[in-house]
mmCIF file of C-alpha atoms in Angstrom:
data_model
loop_
_atom_site.group_PDB
_atom_site.id
_atom_site.type_symbol
_atom_site.label_atom_id
_atom_site.label_comp_id
_atom_site.label_asym_id
_atom_site.label_seq_id
_atom_site.Cartn_x
_atom_site.Cartn_y
_atom_site.Cartn_z
ATOM 1 C CA MET A 1 89.141 171.674 85.963
ATOM 2 C CA SER A 2 89.644 168.053 86.622
ATOM 3 C CA ALA A 3 93.025 166.598 86.979
ATOM 4 C CA ALA A 4 95.091 167.292 83.949
ATOM 5 C CA SER A 5 94.598 164.948 81.036
ATOM 6 C CA GLY A 6 98.192 165.159 80.068
ATOM 7 C CA VAL A 7 99.866 164.520 83.279
ATOM 8 C CA THR A 8 102.243 161.640 82.757
ATOM 9 C CA ALA A 9 103.606 159.717 85.627
ATOM 10 C CA PRO A 10 107.244 160.750 86.829
ATOM 11 C CA VAL A 11 109.700 158.308 88.298
ATOM 12 C CA ARG A 12 108.236 156.564 91.267
ATOM 13 C CA ARG A 13 110.209 157.184 94.347
ATOM 14 C CA LYS A 14 109.665 157.516 98.063
ATOM 15 C CA LEU A 15 109.206 160.913 99.255
ATOM 16 C CA ARG A 16 109.445 161.989 102.998
ATOM 17 C CA VAL A 17 108.560 165.063 104.375
ATOM 18 C CA GLY A 18 109.422 165.575 107.631
ATOM 19 C CA VAL A 19 82.552 168.504 105.313
ATOM 20 C CA LEU A 20 79.574 172.998 102.156
ATOM 21 C CA VAL A 21 79.019 174.733 99.416
ATOM 22 C CA THR A 22 76.801 174.495 96.158
ATOM 23 C CA ALA A 23 78.618 175.582 92.937
ATOM 24 C CA ILE A 24 77.465 178.717 91.269
ATOM 25 C CA THR A 25 76.029 177.114 88.223
ATOM 26 C CA THR A 26 75.638 180.346 86.367
ATOM 27 C CA VAL A 27 79.166 181.040 85.931
ATOM 28 C CA LEU A 28 79.931 177.588 84.203
ATOM 29 C CA THR A 29 79.843 178.902 80.903
ATOM 30 C CA LEU A 30 82.527 181.450 81.757
ATOM 31 C CA ILE A 31 85.139 179.060 83.688
ATOM 32 C CA CYS A 32 85.206 175.696 82.247
ATOM 33 C CA CYS A 33 88.269 172.969 82.522
ATOM 34 C CA VAL A 34 87.855 169.291 82.015
ATOM 35 C CA GLY A 35 90.240 166.385 81.762
ATOM 36 C CA GLY A 36 91.887 163.594 83.887
ATOM 37 C CA ALA A 37 95.179 162.704 85.273
ATOM 38 C CA GLY A 38 96.751 159.081 84.700
ATOM 39 C CA ALA A 39 97.296 157.141 87.847
ATOM 40 C CA PHE A 40 100.302 157.943 89.753
ATOM 41 C CA LEU A 41 101.208 156.055 92.930
ATOM 42 C CA LEU A 42 103.376 157.356 95.626
ATOM 43 C CA THR A 43 104.830 155.748 98.888
ATOM 44 C CA GLU A 44 102.839 157.256 101.679
ATOM 45 C CA LEU A 45 104.277 159.621 104.234
ATOM 46 C CA GLY A 46 102.931 157.687 106.763
ATOM 47 C CA GLY A 47 99.882 158.965 108.889
ATOM 48 C CA ASP A 48 97.110 157.905 111.207
ATOM 49 C CA GLN A 49 93.768 156.168 110.127
ATOM 50 C CA LYS A 50 91.043 159.075 109.797
ATOM 51 C CA ASP A 51 88.283 157.009 111.473
ATOM 52 C CA GLY A 52 88.671 158.695 114.728
ATOM 53 C CA VAL A 53 85.602 160.562 116.120
ATOM 54 C CA LEU A 54 85.743 164.368 115.589
ATOM 55 C CA ALA A 55 83.770 166.353 118.078
ATOM 56 C CA GLY A 56 85.192 169.725 116.890
ATOM 57 C CA LEU A 57 82.323 170.143 113.928
ATOM 58 C CA THR A 58 81.709 173.661 115.610
ATOM 59 C CA CYS A 59 84.432 176.137 116.521
ATOM 60 C CA ASP A 60 84.718 177.998 119.910
ATOM 61 C CA PRO A 61 87.929 179.790 120.680
ATOM 62 C CA ALA A 62 86.828 180.209 124.274
ATOM 63 C CA TYR A 63 86.280 176.351 125.099
ATOM 64 C CA GLN A 64 88.163 175.032 127.761
ATOM 65 C CA VAL A 65 89.429 171.437 127.787
ATOM 66 C CA ASN A 66 87.861 169.204 130.389
ATOM 67 C CA LEU A 67 90.200 166.872 132.134
ATOM 68 C CA THR A 68 87.784 164.812 134.064
ATOM 69 C CA GLY A 69 84.952 164.228 131.529
ATOM 70 C CA ASP A 70 84.307 161.718 129.115
ATOM 71 C CA MET A 71 86.842 161.322 126.356
ATOM 72 C CA PRO A 72 86.132 160.934 122.597
ATOM 73 C CA ARG A 73 86.833 157.890 120.910
ATOM 74 C CA PHE A 74 89.759 157.393 118.531
ATOM 75 C CA THR A 75 90.698 153.986 117.401
ATOM 76 C CA GLU A 76 94.345 155.082 117.476
ATOM 77 C CA TYR A 77 94.399 155.821 121.217
ATOM 78 C CA GLY A 78 92.858 154.748 124.411
ATOM 79 C CA GLU A 79 91.147 156.924 127.111
ATOM 80 C CA GLY A 80 94.270 157.143 129.217
ATOM 81 C CA GLN A 81 96.098 158.394 126.480
ATOM 82 C CA LEU A 82 93.455 160.862 125.307
ATOM 83 C CA ARG A 83 93.337 162.197 128.854
ATOM 84 C CA ASN A 84 97.216 162.851 128.746
ATOM 85 C CA ALA A 85 96.593 164.720 125.466
ATOM 86 C CA ALA A 86 94.124 166.775 127.370
ATOM 87 C CA VAL A 87 96.431 167.527 129.909
ATOM 88 C CA ILE A 88 98.801 168.795 127.337
ATOM 89 C CA ILE A 89 96.323 171.011 125.796
ATOM 90 C CA LYS A 90 94.988 172.330 129.169
ATOM 91 C CA VAL A 91 98.554 173.453 130.001
ATOM 92 C CA GLY A 92 98.884 175.189 126.674
ATOM 93 C CA GLN A 93 95.627 176.955 127.095
ATOM 94 C CA ASP A 94 96.835 178.143 130.787
ATOM 95 C CA MET A 95 100.228 179.463 129.181
ATOM 96 C CA LYS A 96 98.003 181.174 126.513
ATOM 97 C CA VAL A 97 99.829 179.547 123.846
ATOM 98 C CA PRO A 98 97.929 179.565 120.751
ATOM 99 C CA ALA A 99 96.083 176.317 119.338
ATOM 100 C CA ARG A 100 98.926 175.696 116.856
ATOM 101 C CA GLY A 101 101.185 174.991 119.775
ATOM 102 C CA TRP A 102 98.978 172.457 120.993
ATOM 103 C CA VAL A 103 98.831 170.573 117.618
ATOM 104 C CA ILE A 104 102.529 170.701 117.538
ATOM 105 C CA ALA A 105 103.066 169.575 121.146
ATOM 106 C CA LEU A 106 100.460 166.595 120.536
ATOM 107 C CA ALA A 107 102.157 165.384 117.521
ATOM 108 C CA THR A 108 105.360 165.380 119.315
ATOM 109 C CA ALA A 109 104.238 163.480 122.239
ATOM 110 C CA MET A 110 102.532 160.948 119.777
ATOM 111 C CA GLN A 111 105.769 160.280 118.210
ATOM 112 C CA GLU A 112 107.773 160.148 121.299
ATOM 113 C CA SER A 113 105.640 158.123 123.546
ATOM 114 C CA ALA A 114 102.635 157.470 121.887
ATOM 115 C CA LEU A 115 101.000 159.650 124.482
ATOM 116 C CA ARG A 116 101.992 157.484 127.252
ATOM 117 C CA ASN A 117 103.748 158.455 130.353
ATOM 118 C CA LEU A 118 106.876 156.285 130.120
ATOM 119 C CA ALA A 119 109.210 155.067 133.089
ATOM 120 C CA ASN A 120 112.592 153.864 131.789
ATOM 121 C CA SER A 121 114.069 150.560 132.615
ATOM 122 C CA THR A 122 117.548 152.170 133.324
ATOM 123 C CA ILE A 123 116.294 154.648 135.804
ATOM 124 C CA PRO A 124 114.892 152.643 139.022
ATOM 125 C CA ALA A 125 113.426 155.807 140.581
ATOM 126 C CA SER A 126 110.939 156.356 137.599
ATOM 127 C CA LEU A 127 109.766 152.772 137.909
ATOM 128 C CA ALA A 128 108.479 153.650 141.307
ATOM 129 C CA LEU A 129 106.510 156.574 140.093
ATOM 130 C CA PRO A 130 102.972 156.324 138.379
ATOM 131 C CA HIS A 131 103.594 155.151 134.679
ATOM 132 C CA GLU A 132 101.997 153.873 131.684
ATOM 133 C CA GLY A 133 104.632 151.857 130.033
ATOM 134 C CA VAL A 134 108.419 151.266 130.286
ATOM 135 C CA GLY A 135 110.978 152.753 127.649
ATOM 136 C CA ALA A 136 114.745 152.243 127.382
ATOM 137 C CA ASP A 137 115.718 155.096 125.061
ATOM 138 C CA HIS A 138 118.789 156.387 126.954
ATOM 139 C CA ASP A 139 117.573 158.275 130.057
ATOM 140 C CA SER A 140 114.597 159.602 128.392
ATOM 141 C CA LEU A 141 111.346 159.837 130.536
ATOM 142 C CA GLY A 142 107.719 160.919 130.227
ATOM 143 C CA LEU A 143 105.242 161.973 127.434
ATOM 144 C CA PHE A 144 108.069 163.887 125.534
ATOM 145 C CA GLN A 145 110.853 161.594 126.512
ATOM 146 C CA GLN A 146 112.832 164.487 127.841
ATOM 147 C CA ARG A 147 116.367 163.739 129.196
ATOM 148 C CA PRO A 148 118.025 165.072 132.711
ATOM 149 C CA GLY A 149 118.269 168.431 131.527
ATOM 150 C CA TRP A 150 114.792 168.906 131.420
ATOM 151 C CA GLY A 151 114.133 168.391 135.153
ATOM 152 C CA SER A 152 114.470 165.843 137.718
ATOM 153 C CA VAL A 153 113.107 162.270 137.241
ATOM 154 C CA GLU A 154 109.828 163.138 139.120
ATOM 155 C CA GLN A 155 109.183 166.421 137.141
ATOM 156 C CA ARG A 156 109.726 164.624 133.829
ATOM 157 C CA MET A 157 107.358 161.969 134.843
ATOM 158 C CA THR A 158 104.660 164.754 135.546
ATOM 159 C CA PRO A 159 102.697 165.226 132.341
ATOM 160 C CA SER A 160 101.882 168.968 133.114
ATOM 161 C CA TYR A 161 105.346 169.718 134.008
ATOM 162 C CA ALA A 162 106.603 168.010 130.681
ATOM 163 C CA ALA A 163 104.089 169.643 128.451
ATOM 164 C CA ARG A 164 104.890 173.204 130.171
ATOM 165 C CA LYS A 165 108.714 172.671 129.498
ATOM 166 C CA PHE A 166 108.161 171.651 126.041
ATOM 167 C CA TYR A 167 105.828 174.802 125.302
ATOM 168 C CA GLU A 168 108.475 177.130 126.977
ATOM 169 C CA LYS A 169 111.371 175.998 124.409
ATOM 170 C CA MET A 170 108.752 175.878 121.338
ATOM 171 C CA ILE A 171 107.664 179.434 121.806
ATOM 172 C CA LYS A 172 111.360 180.681 121.314
ATOM 173 C CA VAL A 173 111.542 178.883 118.082
ATOM 174 C CA ARG A 174 111.434 181.941 115.324
ATOM 175 C CA ASN A 175 108.124 182.091 113.520
ATOM 176 C CA TRP A 176 107.046 178.784 115.026
ATOM 177 C CA GLN A 177 103.570 179.304 113.940
ATOM 178 C CA GLN A 178 104.182 179.514 110.213
ATOM 179 C CA ARG A 179 107.084 176.987 110.219
ATOM 180 C CA PRO A 180 106.365 173.174 109.270
ATOM 181 C CA LEU A 181 105.347 171.318 112.418
ATOM 182 C CA THR A 182 108.118 168.698 111.903
ATOM 183 C CA VAL A 183 110.833 171.745 111.779
ATOM 184 C CA VAL A 184 109.454 173.156 115.083
ATOM 185 C CA ALA A 185 109.284 169.735 116.849
ATOM 186 C CA GLN A 186 112.896 169.059 116.004
ATOM 187 C CA ARG A 187 114.251 172.490 117.120
ATOM 188 C CA VAL A 188 112.795 171.484 120.597
ATOM 189 C CA GLN A 189 113.411 167.785 120.757
ATOM 190 C CA VAL A 190 116.510 167.324 118.736
ATOM 191 C CA SER A 191 115.413 163.883 117.668
ATOM 192 C CA ALA A 192 117.571 161.477 115.499
ATOM 193 C CA PHE A 193 114.382 160.912 113.394
ATOM 194 C CA PRO A 194 113.528 164.711 112.538
ATOM 195 C CA ASP A 195 110.938 163.532 109.731
ATOM 196 C CA ALA A 196 108.835 161.354 112.078
ATOM 197 C CA TYR A 197 106.795 164.169 113.754
ATOM 198 C CA ALA A 198 105.003 165.002 110.369
ATOM 199 C CA LYS A 199 102.790 162.027 110.123
ATOM 200 C CA HIS A 200 101.015 162.567 113.182
ATOM 201 C CA GLU A 201 99.833 166.480 112.483
ATOM 202 C CA ASP A 202 96.415 165.355 110.941
ATOM 203 C CA LEU A 203 95.364 163.161 113.915
ATOM 204 C CA ALA A 204 96.680 165.760 116.187
ATOM 205 C CA GLY A 205 94.710 168.412 114.780
ATOM 206 C CA ARG A 206 91.559 166.226 115.047
ATOM 207 C CA ILE A 207 92.417 165.332 118.589
ATOM 208 C CA VAL A 208 92.585 168.982 119.376
ATOM 209 C CA ASP A 209 89.370 169.776 117.704
ATOM 210 C CA ALA A 210 87.777 166.969 119.649
ATOM 211 C CA LEU A 211 89.001 168.082 122.919
ATOM 212 C CA ALA A 212 88.911 171.684 122.620
ATOM 213 C CA GLY A 213 86.043 172.873 120.723
ATOM 214 C CA GLY A 214 87.298 172.913 117.244
ATOM 215 C CA ALA A 215 90.429 174.902 117.999
ATOM 216 C CA ALA A 216 92.406 173.511 115.348
ATOM 217 C CA ARG A 217 90.257 175.601 113.062
ATOM 218 C CA THR A 218 91.269 178.860 114.688
ATOM 219 C CA VAL A 219 94.173 181.119 113.478
ATOM 220 C CA GLU A 220 95.817 183.933 115.452
ATOM 221 C CA ILE A 221 94.550 187.382 114.222
ATOM 222 C CA ALA A 222 95.593 190.355 116.198
ATOM 223 C CA GLY A 223 96.211 188.369 119.169
ATOM 224 C CA LYS A 224 92.857 186.584 119.203
ATOM 225 C CA ALA A 225 91.774 183.049 117.906
ATOM 226 C CA VAL A 226 89.447 183.303 114.917
ATOM 227 C CA CYS A 227 87.673 180.389 113.652
ATOM 228 C CA ASP A 228 87.708 179.462 109.882
ATOM 229 C CA ALA A 229 89.663 182.595 108.724
ATOM 230 C CA ALA A 230 92.992 180.963 107.605
ATOM 231 C CA ALA A 231 93.715 182.150 104.003
ATOM 232 C CA GLY A 232 97.156 182.911 102.272
ATOM 233 C CA ALA A 233 99.919 183.729 105.034
ATOM 234 C CA ARG A 234 97.426 183.166 108.055
ATOM 235 C CA ILE A 235 97.550 179.502 109.006
ATOM 236 C CA ALA A 236 95.022 177.551 110.959
ATOM 237 C CA ALA A 237 96.107 175.589 113.989
ATOM 238 C CA SER A 238 95.655 172.631 111.877
ATOM 239 C CA GLY A 239 98.638 173.873 109.547
ATOM 240 C CA TRP A 240 96.171 174.528 106.501
ATOM 241 C CA THR A 241 95.396 177.783 104.606
ATOM 242 C CA ALA A 242 93.065 178.633 101.951
ATOM 243 C CA PRO A 243 95.291 179.158 98.780
ATOM 244 C CA LEU A 244 93.640 182.465 97.957
ATOM 245 C CA PRO A 245 90.454 184.403 99.143
ATOM 246 C CA GLY A 246 87.992 183.842 96.163
ATOM 247 C CA GLY A 247 84.989 181.847 96.663
ATOM 248 C CA VAL A 248 83.795 178.636 94.540
ATOM 249 C CA VAL A 249 82.477 179.370 91.125
ATOM 250 C CA SER A 250 82.431 175.845 89.799
ATOM 251 C CA GLY A 251 81.973 172.947 92.262
ATOM 252 C CA PHE A 252 83.208 169.463 92.698
ATOM 253 C CA ARG A 253 81.711 166.678 90.295
ATOM 254 C CA THR A 254 78.534 168.433 89.551
ATOM 255 C CA ALA A 255 75.625 167.095 87.740
ATOM 256 C CA GLN A 256 76.714 169.332 85.050
ATOM 257 C CA ARG A 257 80.388 168.369 85.369
ATOM 258 C CA PRO A 258 80.742 165.085 86.933
ATOM 259 C CA SER A 259 84.365 164.528 85.827
ATOM 260 C CA HIS A 260 85.467 167.999 87.704
ATOM 261 C CA ASN A 261 87.903 166.523 90.142
ATOM 262 C CA GLY A 262 88.349 169.859 92.133
ATOM 263 C CA VAL A 263 86.929 173.403 92.408
ATOM 264 C CA ASP A 264 87.395 176.396 90.434
ATOM 265 C CA LEU A 265 88.400 179.452 92.835
ATOM 266 C CA ALA A 266 87.792 183.281 91.766
ATOM 267 C CA ALA A 267 90.699 185.000 91.155
ATOM 268 C CA ASP A 268 91.960 187.685 88.908
ATOM 269 C CA LYS A 269 94.941 187.306 86.740
ATOM 270 C CA ARG A 270 98.368 187.496 88.738
ATOM 271 C CA THR A 271 96.607 186.850 92.235
ATOM 272 C CA PRO A 272 99.447 184.941 94.371
ATOM 273 C CA ILE A 273 98.450 181.375 95.086
ATOM 274 C CA HIS A 274 99.648 180.311 98.498
ATOM 275 C CA VAL A 275 100.335 176.661 99.219
ATOM 276 C CA ALA A 276 97.800 175.336 101.232
ATOM 277 C CA SER A 277 99.931 173.290 103.889
ATOM 278 C CA ALA A 278 103.728 172.488 104.337
ATOM 279 C CA GLY A 279 104.846 169.832 101.846
ATOM 280 C CA ARG A 280 107.028 168.692 99.095
ATOM 281 C CA VAL A 281 106.576 169.621 95.505
ATOM 282 C CA LEU A 282 105.769 166.820 93.377
ATOM 283 C CA VAL A 283 105.395 168.635 89.874
ATOM 284 C CA ALA A 284 105.897 171.919 88.558
ATOM 285 C CA ARG A 285 105.310 172.144 84.982
ATOM 286 C CA CYS A 286 103.300 172.935 81.784
ATOM 287 C CA ASP A 287 100.423 170.386 81.099
ATOM 288 C CA PRO A 288 100.169 169.453 77.440
ATOM 289 C CA ASP A 289 96.727 170.116 75.901
ATOM 290 C CA ARG A 290 94.691 167.473 73.998
ATOM 291 C CA SER A 291 97.137 168.031 71.052
ATOM 292 C CA GLY A 292 100.132 167.481 73.049
ATOM 293 C CA ARG A 293 101.023 171.097 72.853
ATOM 294 C CA ARG A 294 102.893 172.635 75.621
ATOM 295 C CA ASP A 295 102.139 176.262 75.157
ATOM 296 C CA CYS A 296 101.034 177.595 78.679
ATOM 297 C CA ASP A 297 102.568 180.928 78.252
ATOM 298 C CA ARG A 298 99.514 182.373 76.300
ATOM 299 C CA ASP A 299 95.539 182.312 77.568
ATOM 300 C CA GLY A 300 93.912 178.975 77.173
ATOM 301 C CA TRP A 301 90.142 178.203 75.794
ATOM 302 C CA PRO A 302 87.534 175.846 76.562
ATOM 303 C CA GLY A 303 87.920 172.435 75.040
ATOM 304 C CA LYS A 304 91.861 172.891 74.744
ATOM 305 C CA GLY A 305 92.665 170.429 77.570
ATOM 306 C CA GLY A 306 95.212 170.366 80.164
ATOM 307 C CA CYS A 307 96.028 172.097 83.452
ATOM 308 C CA GLY A 308 98.111 174.677 82.097
ATOM 309 C CA TRP A 309 101.094 175.647 84.111
ATOM 310 C CA PHE A 310 100.222 173.545 87.425
ATOM 311 C CA VAL A 311 101.906 172.319 90.550
ATOM 312 C CA ASP A 312 101.260 169.341 92.873
ATOM 313 C CA VAL A 313 102.329 169.118 96.429
ATOM 314 C CA LEU A 314 102.456 166.036 98.784
ATOM 315 C CA HIS A 315 101.686 166.826 102.309
ATOM 316 C CA ALA A 316 102.043 164.753 105.677
ATOM 317 C CA GLY A 317 99.144 162.112 105.795
ATOM 318 C CA GLY A 318 99.292 161.334 102.196
ATOM 319 C CA TYR A 319 97.177 164.380 100.944
ATOM 320 C CA ILE A 320 98.085 166.125 97.550
ATOM 321 C CA THR A 321 97.030 169.298 96.771
ATOM 322 C CA ARG A 322 96.992 170.691 92.969
ATOM 323 C CA TYR A 323 97.017 174.204 91.723
ATOM 324 C CA CYS A 324 96.039 174.798 87.852
ATOM 325 C CA HIS A 325 95.818 177.529 85.262
ATOM 326 C CA MET A 326 98.655 179.458 86.408
ATOM 327 C CA ILE A 327 99.717 182.571 84.307
ATOM 328 C CA GLU A 328 103.395 181.733 84.178
ATOM 329 C CA ARG A 329 105.889 179.100 85.075
ATOM 330 C CA PRO A 330 105.516 178.209 88.804
ATOM 331 C CA ARG A 331 107.825 179.552 91.369
ATOM 332 C CA VAL A 332 108.671 176.209 92.754
ATOM 333 C CA THR A 333 110.526 173.052 91.426
ATOM 334 C CA PRO A 334 109.825 169.446 91.985
ATOM 335 C CA GLY A 335 111.364 168.143 95.305
ATOM 336 C CA GLN A 336 111.270 171.404 96.897
ATOM 337 C CA LEU A 337 110.047 171.767 100.626
ATOM 338 C CA VAL A 338 107.572 174.389 101.119
ATOM 339 C CA GLU A 339 105.889 176.035 103.863
ATOM 340 C CA ALA A 340 102.265 176.684 104.394
ATOM 341 C CA GLY A 341 101.077 180.043 103.057
ATOM 342 C CA GLU A 342 104.287 180.188 100.791
ATOM 343 C CA VAL A 343 103.820 181.746 97.399
ATOM 344 C CA ILE A 344 103.941 179.137 94.625
ATOM 345 C CA GLY A 345 102.525 180.880 91.510
ATOM 346 C CA LEU A 346 100.065 183.229 90.234
ATOM 347 C CA SER A 347 96.723 182.856 88.814
ATOM 348 C CA GLY A 348 95.881 182.851 85.375
ATOM 349 C CA THR A 349 93.932 181.158 82.604
ATOM 350 C CA SER A 350 96.405 178.677 80.837
ATOM 351 C CA GLY A 351 95.226 175.502 79.750
ATOM 352 C CA ASN A 352 91.648 174.319 79.560
ATOM 353 C CA SER A 353 89.965 177.467 80.733
ATOM 354 C CA SER A 354 87.963 180.340 79.509
ATOM 355 C CA GLY A 355 88.535 182.839 82.063
ATOM 356 C CA PRO A 356 91.048 183.736 84.991
ATOM 357 C CA HIS A 357 90.636 181.362 88.264
ATOM 358 C CA LEU A 358 92.325 178.774 90.452
ATOM 359 C CA HIS A 359 91.550 175.180 89.906
ATOM 360 C CA PHE A 360 92.239 173.644 93.305
ATOM 361 C CA GLU A 361 92.201 169.937 93.994
ATOM 362 C CA VAL A 362 92.703 167.516 97.180
ATOM 363 C CA HIS A 363 93.655 164.072 96.841
ATOM 364 C CA ILE A 364 93.950 161.425 99.519
ATOM 365 C CA ASP A 365 96.236 158.226 100.007
ATOM 366 C CA SER A 366 98.896 159.873 98.018
ATOM 367 C CA ASP A 367 97.098 159.220 94.836
ATOM 368 C CA ARG A 368 97.288 161.800 92.302
ATOM 369 C CA SER A 369 94.818 160.221 89.805
ATOM 370 C CA SER A 370 90.924 161.062 89.715
ATOM 371 C CA ARG A 371 90.411 157.888 92.173
ATOM 372 C CA GLY A 372 92.146 159.933 94.731
ATOM 373 C CA ALA A 373 90.313 163.282 94.375
ATOM 374 C CA ILE A 374 87.910 164.456 97.079
ATOM 375 C CA ASN A 375 85.595 167.428 97.502
ATOM 376 C CA PRO A 376 87.991 170.229 98.839
ATOM 377 C CA VAL A 377 85.203 172.297 100.214
ATOM 378 C CA PRO A 378 84.527 170.295 103.343
ATOM 379 C CA PHE A 379 88.142 169.064 103.636
ATOM 380 C CA MET A 380 89.338 172.601 104.013
ATOM 381 C CA ARG A 381 86.529 173.934 106.296
ATOM 382 C CA GLU A 382 87.310 171.095 108.755
ATOM 383 C CA ARG A 383 90.895 172.441 109.058
ATOM 384 C CA GLY A 384 89.662 176.231 109.648
ATOM 385 C CA ALA A 385 90.689 177.255 105.908
ATOM 386 C CA PRO A 386 87.479 177.339 103.888
ATOM 387 C CA VAL A 387 87.639 178.181 100.094
ATOM 388 C CA ASP A 388 84.032 178.820 99.607
ATOM 389 C CA GLY A 389 84.539 182.566 100.321
ATOM 390 C CA THR A 390 83.021 182.461 103.784
ATOM 391 C CA ALA A 391 86.179 183.087 105.732
#
């Protein structure tokens, strides 16, 4: 099913939130859904450019970060900043903190110091120590802009010490691996701008992948890091999870269905649908069919048109995910904040559909229209949450 043809644009407003698989063409006659959404523009949550070099195309949970080797290239940060990132990850590895923690720590330091070890113009002792810039935020120092309660001037200006103190406090946050990054970071930092951390999550995950062998694609299962296995309530270090365990039964913009702007995932009726990442609900409603009917509380059929009961969620970095053909009214409402893995509805066959399944879309640049749609299969695999049934 491509984006719903009957979707009408709600009032535009700013929202803040805090690459494969071939389609199984033999089932195209069983599951079919078509359409297209009207353009819908949103103010971006903010985020980093996606042109950094990703070295984590493979995933090795045992990979150890190299503090002295060559650094990967990212347009957003220089070599010194990436070496600071490597130190943060290495401390996490030494402390046996799961990789999700490395992503949270990196995103936090990216917001607080842009990964620079900052002295402070109001603290003369800090200026005499090795530093990579000078800040003036109260009496804050270092990569995480820690205040005197975190340690001495020399300690806070030591990247490994600062990272260790951050992790020590972070792991005390209840359910920190499942909670939104911005919530966990705020519990540690107590920032005046708590929503600011979220925009760094995607780039932080890519840096972790590049420096630590694809570690952002891992999920903790029985105390062990497992690659490409995030689904449902199991959240990858990247912060993403597959919405349900079924495989792809109809692919993205195939030759047979060039306007199919997502993938259809196999699912029986009433299979729980988990939101793929933390975010804010944009839309949760019945999509009118080609005749303008809003009768989503019954099974649909091919040619009916529309997404049926569906949900759109906006995530950090300007990503949007869409979930169509639910069997009943979604369990979430517009404006609601959701955590990765939270159940937002049950699979069904409402709207333009001839069999139970989940139609799943991923959009970029906060664009709900077909112009913003990308192939969910490589996108989700890069985040350790494959939707092609290979998890």
